[in-house]
Coordinates of C-alpha atoms (C1' of nucleotides) in Angstrom, one line a residue:
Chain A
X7 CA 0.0 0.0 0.0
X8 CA 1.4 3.3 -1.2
X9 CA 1.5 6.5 1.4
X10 CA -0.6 8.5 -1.1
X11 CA -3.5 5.7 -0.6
X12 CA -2.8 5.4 3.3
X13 CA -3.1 9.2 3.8
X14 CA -6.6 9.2 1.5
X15 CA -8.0 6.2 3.8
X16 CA -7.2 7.7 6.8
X17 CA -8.7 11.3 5.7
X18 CA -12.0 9.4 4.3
X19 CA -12.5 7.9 7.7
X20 CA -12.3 11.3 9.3
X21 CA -14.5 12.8 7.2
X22 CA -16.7 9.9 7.9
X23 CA -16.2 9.5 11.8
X24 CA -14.8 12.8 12.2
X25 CA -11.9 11.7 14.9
X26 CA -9.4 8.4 14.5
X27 CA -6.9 6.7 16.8
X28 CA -3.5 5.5 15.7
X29 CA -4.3 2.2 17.3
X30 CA -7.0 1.6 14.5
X31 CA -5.8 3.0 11.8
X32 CA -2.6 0.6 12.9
X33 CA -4.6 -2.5 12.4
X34 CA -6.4 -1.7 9.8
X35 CA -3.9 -0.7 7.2
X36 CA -1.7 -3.3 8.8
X37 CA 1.3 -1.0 9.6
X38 CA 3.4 0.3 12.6
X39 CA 1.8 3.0 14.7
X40 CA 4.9 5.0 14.0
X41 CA 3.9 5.3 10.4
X42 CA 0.5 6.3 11.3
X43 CA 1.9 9.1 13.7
X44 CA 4.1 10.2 10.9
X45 CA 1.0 10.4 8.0
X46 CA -0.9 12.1 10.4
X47 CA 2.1 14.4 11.7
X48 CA 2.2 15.3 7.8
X49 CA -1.7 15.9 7.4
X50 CA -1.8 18.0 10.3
X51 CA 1.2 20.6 8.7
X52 CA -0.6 20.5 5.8
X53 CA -4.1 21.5 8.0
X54 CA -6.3 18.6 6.4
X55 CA -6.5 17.2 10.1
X56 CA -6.5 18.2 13.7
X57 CA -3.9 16.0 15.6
X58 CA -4.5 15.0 19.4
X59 CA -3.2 12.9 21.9
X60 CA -4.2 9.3 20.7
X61 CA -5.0 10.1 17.1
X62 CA -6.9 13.0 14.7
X63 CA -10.4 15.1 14.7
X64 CA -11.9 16.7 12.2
X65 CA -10.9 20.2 11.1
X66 CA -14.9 21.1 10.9
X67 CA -15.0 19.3 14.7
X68 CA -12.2 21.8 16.1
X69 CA -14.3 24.5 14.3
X70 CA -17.0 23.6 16.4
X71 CA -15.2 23.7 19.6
X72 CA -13.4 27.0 18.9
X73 CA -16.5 29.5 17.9
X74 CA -18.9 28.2 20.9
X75 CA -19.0 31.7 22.3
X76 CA -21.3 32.7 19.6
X77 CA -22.5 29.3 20.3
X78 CA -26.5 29.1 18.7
X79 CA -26.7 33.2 18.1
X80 CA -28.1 32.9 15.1
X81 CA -30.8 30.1 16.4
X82 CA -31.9 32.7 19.3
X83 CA -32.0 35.4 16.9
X84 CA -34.6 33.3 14.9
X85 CA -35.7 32.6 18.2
X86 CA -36.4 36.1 19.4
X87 CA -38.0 37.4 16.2
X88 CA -40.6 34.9 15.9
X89 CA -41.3 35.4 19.8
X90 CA -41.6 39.2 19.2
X91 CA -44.4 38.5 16.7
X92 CA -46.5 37.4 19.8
X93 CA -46.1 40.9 21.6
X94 CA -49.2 43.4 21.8
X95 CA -49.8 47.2 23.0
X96 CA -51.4 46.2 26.6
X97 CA -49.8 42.9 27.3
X98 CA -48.6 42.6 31.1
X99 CA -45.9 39.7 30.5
X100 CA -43.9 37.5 33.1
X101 CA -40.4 36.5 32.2
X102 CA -37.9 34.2 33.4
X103 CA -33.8 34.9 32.7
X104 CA -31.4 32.9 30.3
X105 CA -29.8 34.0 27.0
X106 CA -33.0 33.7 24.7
X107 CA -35.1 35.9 26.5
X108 CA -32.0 38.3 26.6
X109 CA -31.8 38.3 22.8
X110 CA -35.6 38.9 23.0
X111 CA -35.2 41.7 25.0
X112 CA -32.5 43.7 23.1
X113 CA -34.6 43.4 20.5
X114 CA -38.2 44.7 21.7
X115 CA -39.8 47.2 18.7
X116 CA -39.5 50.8 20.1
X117 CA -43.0 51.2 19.7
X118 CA -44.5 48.2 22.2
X119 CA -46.2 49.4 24.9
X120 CA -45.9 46.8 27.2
X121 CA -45.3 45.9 30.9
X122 CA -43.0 43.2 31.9
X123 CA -42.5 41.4 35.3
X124 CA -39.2 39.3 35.9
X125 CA -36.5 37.7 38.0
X126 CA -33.7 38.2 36.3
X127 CA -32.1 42.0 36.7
X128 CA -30.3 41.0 33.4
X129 CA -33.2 41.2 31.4
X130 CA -35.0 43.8 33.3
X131 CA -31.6 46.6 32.7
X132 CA -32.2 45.1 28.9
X133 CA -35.6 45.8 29.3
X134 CA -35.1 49.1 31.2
X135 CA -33.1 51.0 27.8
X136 CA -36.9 50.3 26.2
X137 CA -38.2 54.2 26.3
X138 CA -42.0 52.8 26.7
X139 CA -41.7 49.6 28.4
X140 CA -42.8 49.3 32.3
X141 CA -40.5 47.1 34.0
X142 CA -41.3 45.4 37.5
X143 CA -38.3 43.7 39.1
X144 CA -39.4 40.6 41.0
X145 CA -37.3 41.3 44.4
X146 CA -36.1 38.6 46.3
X147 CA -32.5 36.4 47.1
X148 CA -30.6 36.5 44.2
X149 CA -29.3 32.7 43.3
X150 CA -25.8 32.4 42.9
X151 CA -25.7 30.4 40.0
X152 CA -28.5 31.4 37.6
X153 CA -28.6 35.2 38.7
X154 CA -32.0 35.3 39.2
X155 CA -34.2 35.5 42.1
X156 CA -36.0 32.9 44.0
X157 CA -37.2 32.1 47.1
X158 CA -40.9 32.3 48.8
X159 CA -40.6 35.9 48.4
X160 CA -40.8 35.7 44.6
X161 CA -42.9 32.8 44.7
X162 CA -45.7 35.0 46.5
X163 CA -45.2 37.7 44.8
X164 CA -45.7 35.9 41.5
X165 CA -48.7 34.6 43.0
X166 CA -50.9 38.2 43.1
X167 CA -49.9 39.1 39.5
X168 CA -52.2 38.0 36.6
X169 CA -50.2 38.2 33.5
X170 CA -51.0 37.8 30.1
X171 CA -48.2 35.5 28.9
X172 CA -45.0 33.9 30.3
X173 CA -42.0 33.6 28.7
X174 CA -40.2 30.8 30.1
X175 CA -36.6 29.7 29.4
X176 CA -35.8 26.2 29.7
X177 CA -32.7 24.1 30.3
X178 CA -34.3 20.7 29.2
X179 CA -37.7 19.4 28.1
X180 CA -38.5 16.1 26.2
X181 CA -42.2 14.9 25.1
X182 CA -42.9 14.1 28.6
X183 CA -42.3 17.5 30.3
X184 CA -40.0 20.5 31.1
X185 CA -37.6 19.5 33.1
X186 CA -34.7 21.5 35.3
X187 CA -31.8 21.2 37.2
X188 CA -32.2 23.6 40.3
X189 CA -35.0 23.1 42.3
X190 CA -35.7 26.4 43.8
X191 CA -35.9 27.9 40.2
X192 CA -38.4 25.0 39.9
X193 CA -40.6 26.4 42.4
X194 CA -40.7 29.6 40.7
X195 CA -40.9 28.8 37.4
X196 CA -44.5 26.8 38.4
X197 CA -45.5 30.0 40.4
X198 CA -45.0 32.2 36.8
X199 CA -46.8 29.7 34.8
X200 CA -50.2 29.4 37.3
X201 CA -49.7 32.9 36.8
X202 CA -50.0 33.7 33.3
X203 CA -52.8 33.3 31.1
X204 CA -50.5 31.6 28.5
X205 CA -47.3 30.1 28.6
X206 CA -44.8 30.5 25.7
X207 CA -41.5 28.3 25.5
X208 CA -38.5 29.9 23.3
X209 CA -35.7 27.0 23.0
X210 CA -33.3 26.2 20.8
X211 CA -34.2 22.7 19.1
X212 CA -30.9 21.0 21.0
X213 CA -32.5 21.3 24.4
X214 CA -35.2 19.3 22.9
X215 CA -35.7 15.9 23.8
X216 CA -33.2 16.2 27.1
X217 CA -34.3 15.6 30.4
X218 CA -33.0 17.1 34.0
X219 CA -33.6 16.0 37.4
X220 CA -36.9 18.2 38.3
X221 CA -40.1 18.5 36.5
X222 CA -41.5 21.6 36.0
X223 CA -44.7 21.4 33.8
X224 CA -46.4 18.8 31.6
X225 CA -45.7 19.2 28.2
X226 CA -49.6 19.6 27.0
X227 CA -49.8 22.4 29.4
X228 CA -47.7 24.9 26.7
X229 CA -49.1 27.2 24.9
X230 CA -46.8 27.9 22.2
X231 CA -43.5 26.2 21.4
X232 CA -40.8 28.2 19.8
X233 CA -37.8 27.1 17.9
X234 CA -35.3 28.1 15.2
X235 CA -36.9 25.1 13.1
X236 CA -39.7 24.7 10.9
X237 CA -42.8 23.5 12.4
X238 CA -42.7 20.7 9.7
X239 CA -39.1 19.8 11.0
X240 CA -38.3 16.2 12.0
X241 CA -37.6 17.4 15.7
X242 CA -40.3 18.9 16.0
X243 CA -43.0 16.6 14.6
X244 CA -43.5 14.8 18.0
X245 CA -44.0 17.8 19.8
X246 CA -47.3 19.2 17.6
X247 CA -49.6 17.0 18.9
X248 CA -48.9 18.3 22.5
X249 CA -48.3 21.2 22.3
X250 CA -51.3 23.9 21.0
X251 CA -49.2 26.1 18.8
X252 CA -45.6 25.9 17.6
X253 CA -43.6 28.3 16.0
Chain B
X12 CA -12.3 8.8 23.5
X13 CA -10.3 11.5 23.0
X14 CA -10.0 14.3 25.7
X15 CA -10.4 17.0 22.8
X16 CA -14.0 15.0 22.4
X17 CA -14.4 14.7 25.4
X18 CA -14.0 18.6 26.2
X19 CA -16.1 19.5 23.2
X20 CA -18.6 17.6 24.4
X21 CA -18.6 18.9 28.0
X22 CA -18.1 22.5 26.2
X23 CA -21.4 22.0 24.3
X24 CA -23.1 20.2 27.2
X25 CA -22.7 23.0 29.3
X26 CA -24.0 25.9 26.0
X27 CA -27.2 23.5 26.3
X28 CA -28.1 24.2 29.6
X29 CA -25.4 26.5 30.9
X30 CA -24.3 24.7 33.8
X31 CA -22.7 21.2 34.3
X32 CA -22.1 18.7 37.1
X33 CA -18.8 16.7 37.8
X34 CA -20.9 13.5 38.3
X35 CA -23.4 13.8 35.7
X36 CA -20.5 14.4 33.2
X37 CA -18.8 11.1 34.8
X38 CA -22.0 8.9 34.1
X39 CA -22.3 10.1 30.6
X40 CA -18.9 9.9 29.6
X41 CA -18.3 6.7 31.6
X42 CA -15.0 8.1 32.6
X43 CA -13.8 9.3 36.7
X44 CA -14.7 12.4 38.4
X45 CA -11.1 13.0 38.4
X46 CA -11.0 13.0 34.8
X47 CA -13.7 15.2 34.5
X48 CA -12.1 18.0 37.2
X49 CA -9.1 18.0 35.3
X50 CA -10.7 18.3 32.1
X51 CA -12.9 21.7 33.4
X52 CA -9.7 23.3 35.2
X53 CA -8.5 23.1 31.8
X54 CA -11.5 24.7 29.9
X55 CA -11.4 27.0 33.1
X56 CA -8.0 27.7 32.8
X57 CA -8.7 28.4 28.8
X58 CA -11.7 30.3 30.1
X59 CA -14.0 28.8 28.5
X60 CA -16.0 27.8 31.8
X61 CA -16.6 29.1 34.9
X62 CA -15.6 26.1 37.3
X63 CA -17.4 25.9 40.6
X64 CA -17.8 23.5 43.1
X65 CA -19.4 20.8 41.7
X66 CA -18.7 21.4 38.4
X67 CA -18.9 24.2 35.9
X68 CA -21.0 27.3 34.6
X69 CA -21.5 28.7 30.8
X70 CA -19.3 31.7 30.7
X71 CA -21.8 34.0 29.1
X72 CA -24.0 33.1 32.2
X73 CA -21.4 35.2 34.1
X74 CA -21.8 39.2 33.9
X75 CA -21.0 40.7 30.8
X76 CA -18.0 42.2 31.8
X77 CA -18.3 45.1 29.8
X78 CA -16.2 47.6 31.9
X79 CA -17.8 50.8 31.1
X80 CA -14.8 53.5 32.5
X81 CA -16.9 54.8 35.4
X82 CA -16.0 58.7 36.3
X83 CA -13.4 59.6 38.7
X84 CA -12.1 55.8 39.1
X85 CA -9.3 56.2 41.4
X86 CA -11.1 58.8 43.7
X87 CA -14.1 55.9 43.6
X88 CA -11.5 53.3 44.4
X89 CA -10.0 55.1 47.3
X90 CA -13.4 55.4 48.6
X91 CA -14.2 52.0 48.2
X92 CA -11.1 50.8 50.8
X93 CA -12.4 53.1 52.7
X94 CA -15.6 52.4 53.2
X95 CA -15.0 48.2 53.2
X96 CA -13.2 49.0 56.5
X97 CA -16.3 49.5 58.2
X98 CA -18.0 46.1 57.1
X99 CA -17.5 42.8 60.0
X100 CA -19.0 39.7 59.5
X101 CA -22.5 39.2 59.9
X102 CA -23.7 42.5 59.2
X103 CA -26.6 43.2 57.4
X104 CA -26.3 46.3 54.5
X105 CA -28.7 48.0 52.7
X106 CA -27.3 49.9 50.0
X107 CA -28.6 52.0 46.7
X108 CA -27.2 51.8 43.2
X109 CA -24.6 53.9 42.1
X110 CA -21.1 53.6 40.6
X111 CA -19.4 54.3 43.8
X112 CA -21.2 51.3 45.6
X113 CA -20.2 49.3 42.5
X114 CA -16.5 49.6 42.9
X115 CA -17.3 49.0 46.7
X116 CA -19.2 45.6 45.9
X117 CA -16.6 44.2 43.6
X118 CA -13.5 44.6 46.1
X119 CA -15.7 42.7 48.8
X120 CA -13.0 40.6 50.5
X121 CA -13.5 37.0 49.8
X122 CA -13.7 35.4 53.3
X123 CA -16.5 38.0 54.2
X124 CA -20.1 37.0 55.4
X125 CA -22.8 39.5 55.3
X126 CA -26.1 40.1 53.9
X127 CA -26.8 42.6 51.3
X128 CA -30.5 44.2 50.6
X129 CA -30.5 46.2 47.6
X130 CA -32.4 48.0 45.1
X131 CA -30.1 48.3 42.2
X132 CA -29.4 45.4 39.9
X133 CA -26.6 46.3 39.0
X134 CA -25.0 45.8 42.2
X135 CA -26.9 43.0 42.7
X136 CA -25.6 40.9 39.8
X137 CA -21.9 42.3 41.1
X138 CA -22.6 40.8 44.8
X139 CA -23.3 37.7 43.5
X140 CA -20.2 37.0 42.4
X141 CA -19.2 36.8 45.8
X142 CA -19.0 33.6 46.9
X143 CA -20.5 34.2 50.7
X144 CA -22.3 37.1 50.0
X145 CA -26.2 36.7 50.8
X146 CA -27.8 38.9 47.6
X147 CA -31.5 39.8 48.0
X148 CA -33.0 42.4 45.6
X149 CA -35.5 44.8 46.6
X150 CA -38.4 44.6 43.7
X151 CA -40.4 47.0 42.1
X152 CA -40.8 48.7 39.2
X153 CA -37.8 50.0 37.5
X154 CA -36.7 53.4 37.0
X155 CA -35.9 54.4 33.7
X156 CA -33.4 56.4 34.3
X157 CA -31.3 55.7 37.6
X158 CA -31.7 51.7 37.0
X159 CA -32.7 51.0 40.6
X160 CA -36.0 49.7 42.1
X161 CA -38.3 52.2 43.2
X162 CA -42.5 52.7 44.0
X163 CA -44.2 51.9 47.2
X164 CA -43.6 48.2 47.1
X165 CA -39.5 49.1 47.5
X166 CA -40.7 51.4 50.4
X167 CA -42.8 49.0 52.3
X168 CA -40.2 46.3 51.8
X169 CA -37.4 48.4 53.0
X170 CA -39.5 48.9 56.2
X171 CA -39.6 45.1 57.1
X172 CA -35.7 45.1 57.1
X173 CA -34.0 46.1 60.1
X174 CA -30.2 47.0 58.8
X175 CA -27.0 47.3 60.7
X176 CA -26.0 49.9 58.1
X177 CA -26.8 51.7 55.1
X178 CA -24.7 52.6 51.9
X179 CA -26.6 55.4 50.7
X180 CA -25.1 56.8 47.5
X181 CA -25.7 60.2 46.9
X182 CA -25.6 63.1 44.1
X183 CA -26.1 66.6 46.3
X184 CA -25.1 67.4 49.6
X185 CA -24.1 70.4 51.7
X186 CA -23.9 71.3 55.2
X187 CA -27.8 71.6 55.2
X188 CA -28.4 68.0 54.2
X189 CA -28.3 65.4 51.3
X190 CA -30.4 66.4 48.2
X191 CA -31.9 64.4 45.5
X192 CA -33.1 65.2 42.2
X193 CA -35.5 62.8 41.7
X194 CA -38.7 62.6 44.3
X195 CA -39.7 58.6 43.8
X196 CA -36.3 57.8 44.7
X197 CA -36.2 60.4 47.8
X198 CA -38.7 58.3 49.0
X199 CA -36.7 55.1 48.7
X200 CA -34.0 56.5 50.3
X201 CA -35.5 57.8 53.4
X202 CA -37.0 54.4 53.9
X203 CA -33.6 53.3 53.4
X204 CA -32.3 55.6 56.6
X205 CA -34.9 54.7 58.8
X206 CA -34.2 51.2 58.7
X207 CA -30.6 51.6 59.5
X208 CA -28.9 51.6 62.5
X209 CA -26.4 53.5 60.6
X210 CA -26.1 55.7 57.8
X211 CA -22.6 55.5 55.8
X212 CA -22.1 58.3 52.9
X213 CA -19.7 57.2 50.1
X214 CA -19.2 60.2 47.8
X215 CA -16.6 62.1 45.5
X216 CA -15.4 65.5 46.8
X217 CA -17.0 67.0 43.7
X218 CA -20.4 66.1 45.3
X219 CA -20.1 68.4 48.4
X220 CA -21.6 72.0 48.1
X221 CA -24.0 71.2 45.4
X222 CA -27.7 71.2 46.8
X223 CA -30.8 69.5 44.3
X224 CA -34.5 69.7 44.2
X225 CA -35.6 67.5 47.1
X226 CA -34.3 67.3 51.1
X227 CA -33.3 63.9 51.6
X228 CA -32.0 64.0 55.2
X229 CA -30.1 66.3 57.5
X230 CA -26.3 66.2 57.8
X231 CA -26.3 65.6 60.9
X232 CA -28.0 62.6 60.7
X233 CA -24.6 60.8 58.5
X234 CA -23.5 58.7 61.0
X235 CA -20.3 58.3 58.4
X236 CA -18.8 60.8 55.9
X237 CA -16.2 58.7 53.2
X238 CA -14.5 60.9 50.4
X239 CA -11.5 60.1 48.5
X240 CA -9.4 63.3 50.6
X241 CA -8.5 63.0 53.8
X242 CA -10.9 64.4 57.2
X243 CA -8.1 66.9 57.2
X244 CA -8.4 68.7 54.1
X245 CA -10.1 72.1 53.7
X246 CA -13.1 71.0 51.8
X247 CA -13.9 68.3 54.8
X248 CA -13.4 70.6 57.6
X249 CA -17.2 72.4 57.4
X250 CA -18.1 69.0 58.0
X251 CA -16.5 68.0 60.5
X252 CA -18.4 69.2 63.0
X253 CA -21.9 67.7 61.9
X254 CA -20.9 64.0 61.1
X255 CA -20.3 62.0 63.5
X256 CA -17.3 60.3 61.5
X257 CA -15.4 60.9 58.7
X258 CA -12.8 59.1 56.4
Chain C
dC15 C1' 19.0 -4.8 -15.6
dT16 C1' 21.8 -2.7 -12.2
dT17 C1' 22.7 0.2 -8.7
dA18 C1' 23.1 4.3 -5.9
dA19 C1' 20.4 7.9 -3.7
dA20 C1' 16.3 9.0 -1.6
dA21 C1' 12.3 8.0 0.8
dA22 C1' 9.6 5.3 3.8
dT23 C1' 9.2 2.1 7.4
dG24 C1' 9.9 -0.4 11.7
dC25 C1' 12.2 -0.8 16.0
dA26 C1' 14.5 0.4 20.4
dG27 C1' 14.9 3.4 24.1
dG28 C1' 13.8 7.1 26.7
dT29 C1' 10.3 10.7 27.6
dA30 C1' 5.7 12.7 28.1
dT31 C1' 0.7 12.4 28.7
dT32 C1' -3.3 10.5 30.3
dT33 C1' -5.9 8.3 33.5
dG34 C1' -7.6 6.0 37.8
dC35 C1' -6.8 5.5 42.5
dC36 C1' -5.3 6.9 47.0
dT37 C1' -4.5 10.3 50.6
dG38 C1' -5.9 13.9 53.4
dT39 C1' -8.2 18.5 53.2
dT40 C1' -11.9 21.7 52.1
dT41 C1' -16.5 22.8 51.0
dT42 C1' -21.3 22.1 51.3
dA43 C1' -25.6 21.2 53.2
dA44 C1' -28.5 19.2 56.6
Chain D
dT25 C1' -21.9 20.6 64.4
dT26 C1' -21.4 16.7 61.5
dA27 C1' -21.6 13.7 57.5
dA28 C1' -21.3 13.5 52.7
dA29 C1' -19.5 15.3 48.7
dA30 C1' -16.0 17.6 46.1
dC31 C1' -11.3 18.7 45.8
dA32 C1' -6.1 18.8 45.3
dG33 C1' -1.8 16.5 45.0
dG34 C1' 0.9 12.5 44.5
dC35 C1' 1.6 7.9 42.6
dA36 C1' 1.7 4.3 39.3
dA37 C1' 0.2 1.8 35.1
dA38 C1' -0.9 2.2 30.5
dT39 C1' -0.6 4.4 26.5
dA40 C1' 1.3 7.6 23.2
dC41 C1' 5.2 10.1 21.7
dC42 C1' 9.8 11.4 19.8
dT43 C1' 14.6 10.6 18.2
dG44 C1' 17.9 8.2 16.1
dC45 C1' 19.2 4.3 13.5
dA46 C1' 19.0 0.2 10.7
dT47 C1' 16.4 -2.0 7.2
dT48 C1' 13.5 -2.1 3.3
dT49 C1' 11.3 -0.1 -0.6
dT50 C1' 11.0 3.1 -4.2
dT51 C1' 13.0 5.9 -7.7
dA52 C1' 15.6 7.1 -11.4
dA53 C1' 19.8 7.3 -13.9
dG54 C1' 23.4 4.7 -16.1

DNA sequence: CTTAAAAATGCAGGTATTTGCCTGTTTTAA
DNA sequence: TTAAAACAGGCAAATACCTGCATTTTTAAG
């Protein structure tokens, strides 16, 4: 077996696996791991590969890895655009944190007159630069992690508002129900959605079909469902029948 | 597996649902917790997470770190030594908004444990990055233009806490009293004095001997007087006799 | 076809990295 | 205050790596 043909095997099983090891590629072109090391030494100068300890990745898999501070920008800017649609003059809306809602908020229309109540002071000094939006700041201990603020406080004070929607971010949900990880933010998250009138779920598609360790709501109990896919999308196909409107 | 996978899946793991656990990531990886520490002090190191105990945070969770170059830094820095002095463990502080309390709220000394009630956001979200800190946020509706909580809500909740001291930043003041130019948060702040054992006055030089619209208190109720010059320079000396302390 | 130069390969050894386990310590939460 | 969990640092086994060198293969010119 020639190098030239080596070198093309090894780069069509990236392409197809997008990582190998040495040790494989050793067995199955029947040659020392020394060689291998060498041909992928070479593709790596060359930038057809990515070498690691152990064996190769991708180039497009290191891509990945590299730009994940813009990580799904582009999917929460869908996001936020189809969730602004939903906005009228009047509406009293409840909002949780995370960075979907932010992306909402930056972009609210100038011309919404709207009131908002939330528990993250993230959003609301987004919301605040908003010349006609009323902002109420749900008060209460401010969690560590999530920077947003829970307690029985918050939960009561929840309680006395009647809102027209709530826009909740999630950190996992599956066909069974919207699940997350912190369990005080649990308890408030229920309190915002016996609140509002409607419920309204922006995710990105990925956190679809995940689970964490406490429930939070039935699925069947959203109202609308939005994502950066088409409604006619694979993922999204065994959510419609749940689910009363999705975006 | 390869680590670089193994990172990148941790990485995109934690851009799902912006935090991660040590175990969780052990289970799915089928790898030891060790292995998976090491791994996040690297992406920490990197910074591409926020390790905590436990395991690890998104970084874009954390405060946008945009470091807007607040007026008079140094003078506010000198200030803030100053005024951190004063703060023992188990104190309970109610503080407004304001850049000056900013600086004062991000040198917070690591090992110390108080409780902080406050109406601004901004210093809320700083606070929280304290490790012992207790945070709670005083809620109510937003003011436009100052960024801090204000309305009768913040005024009846201020007058449930009973406070060891106050932080009260201010933007008028001359030997008649501290003025204010905007009446709603007047209001706030006298709550804020009454439920204070003490009242504490952070302020730049430049402050003193400018009077506004509305009387917020008397100076000789300041219990302490912090500027960046010292009690013995001319400017301070009017004031010497009518606060009880100054630094 | 022969043969010398060049390239490629395998091997030996010594080094470096990764990983799991162990220790004792710190942190957290009840 | 205490018990459990998480942590840090060190150790050791396994694996991967690199360098230099001898051997084989390829190349190309005579």
């Amino acid at each position: 077996m020639l190098k030239k043909e080596r070198q093309a095997f090894i780069i069509k099983e990236i392409n197809l696996h997008n990582k190998v090891l040495s040790s494989d590629l050793s067995m199955a072109l029947d040659v020392s791991e020394d060689t291998i090391r060498r041909d992928l030494n070479e593709l790596a100068l060359e930038g057809r590969v990515v070498k690691v300890h152990g064996g190769a990745l991708s180039k497009s898999y290191q891509m990945a890895a590299v730009q994940a501070d813009t990580y799904a920008y582009e999917k929460k800017e869908i996001i936020a655009m189809k969730t602004l649609k939903l906005f009228k003059d009047g509406m009293v809306i409840l909002t949780s944190g995370g960075t979907t809602m932010r992306e909402i908020a930056k972009r609210l229309p100038e011309s919404l007159q709207v009131t908002f109540f939330t528990i993250s002071p993230l959003i609301a000094l987004e919301l605040a630069e908003h010349p006609k939006a009323d902002v109420i700041l749900l008060g209460g201990q401010l969690s560590n992690a999530s920077k947003v603020t829970i307690g029985a406080e918050v939960v009561q004070k929840i309680s006395e508002i009647k809102a027209d929607i709530c826009i909740l971010g999630i950190n996992g949900m599956d066909l069974d129900g919207i699940t997350d990880s912190d369990y005080e933010i649990v308890q408030v998250k229920k309190a915002m959605i016996k609140a509002s009138k409607q419920m309204i779920i922006p995710t990105i598609s990925e956190k679809l079909n995940t689970a964490l360790r406490y429930k939070v709501t039935p699925t069947a109990d959203i109202d609308c469902l939005i994502t950066e896919l088409s409604p006619l999308h694979d993922t999204i196909q065994p959510y419609l029948s749940q689910v009363k409107l999705v975006l």
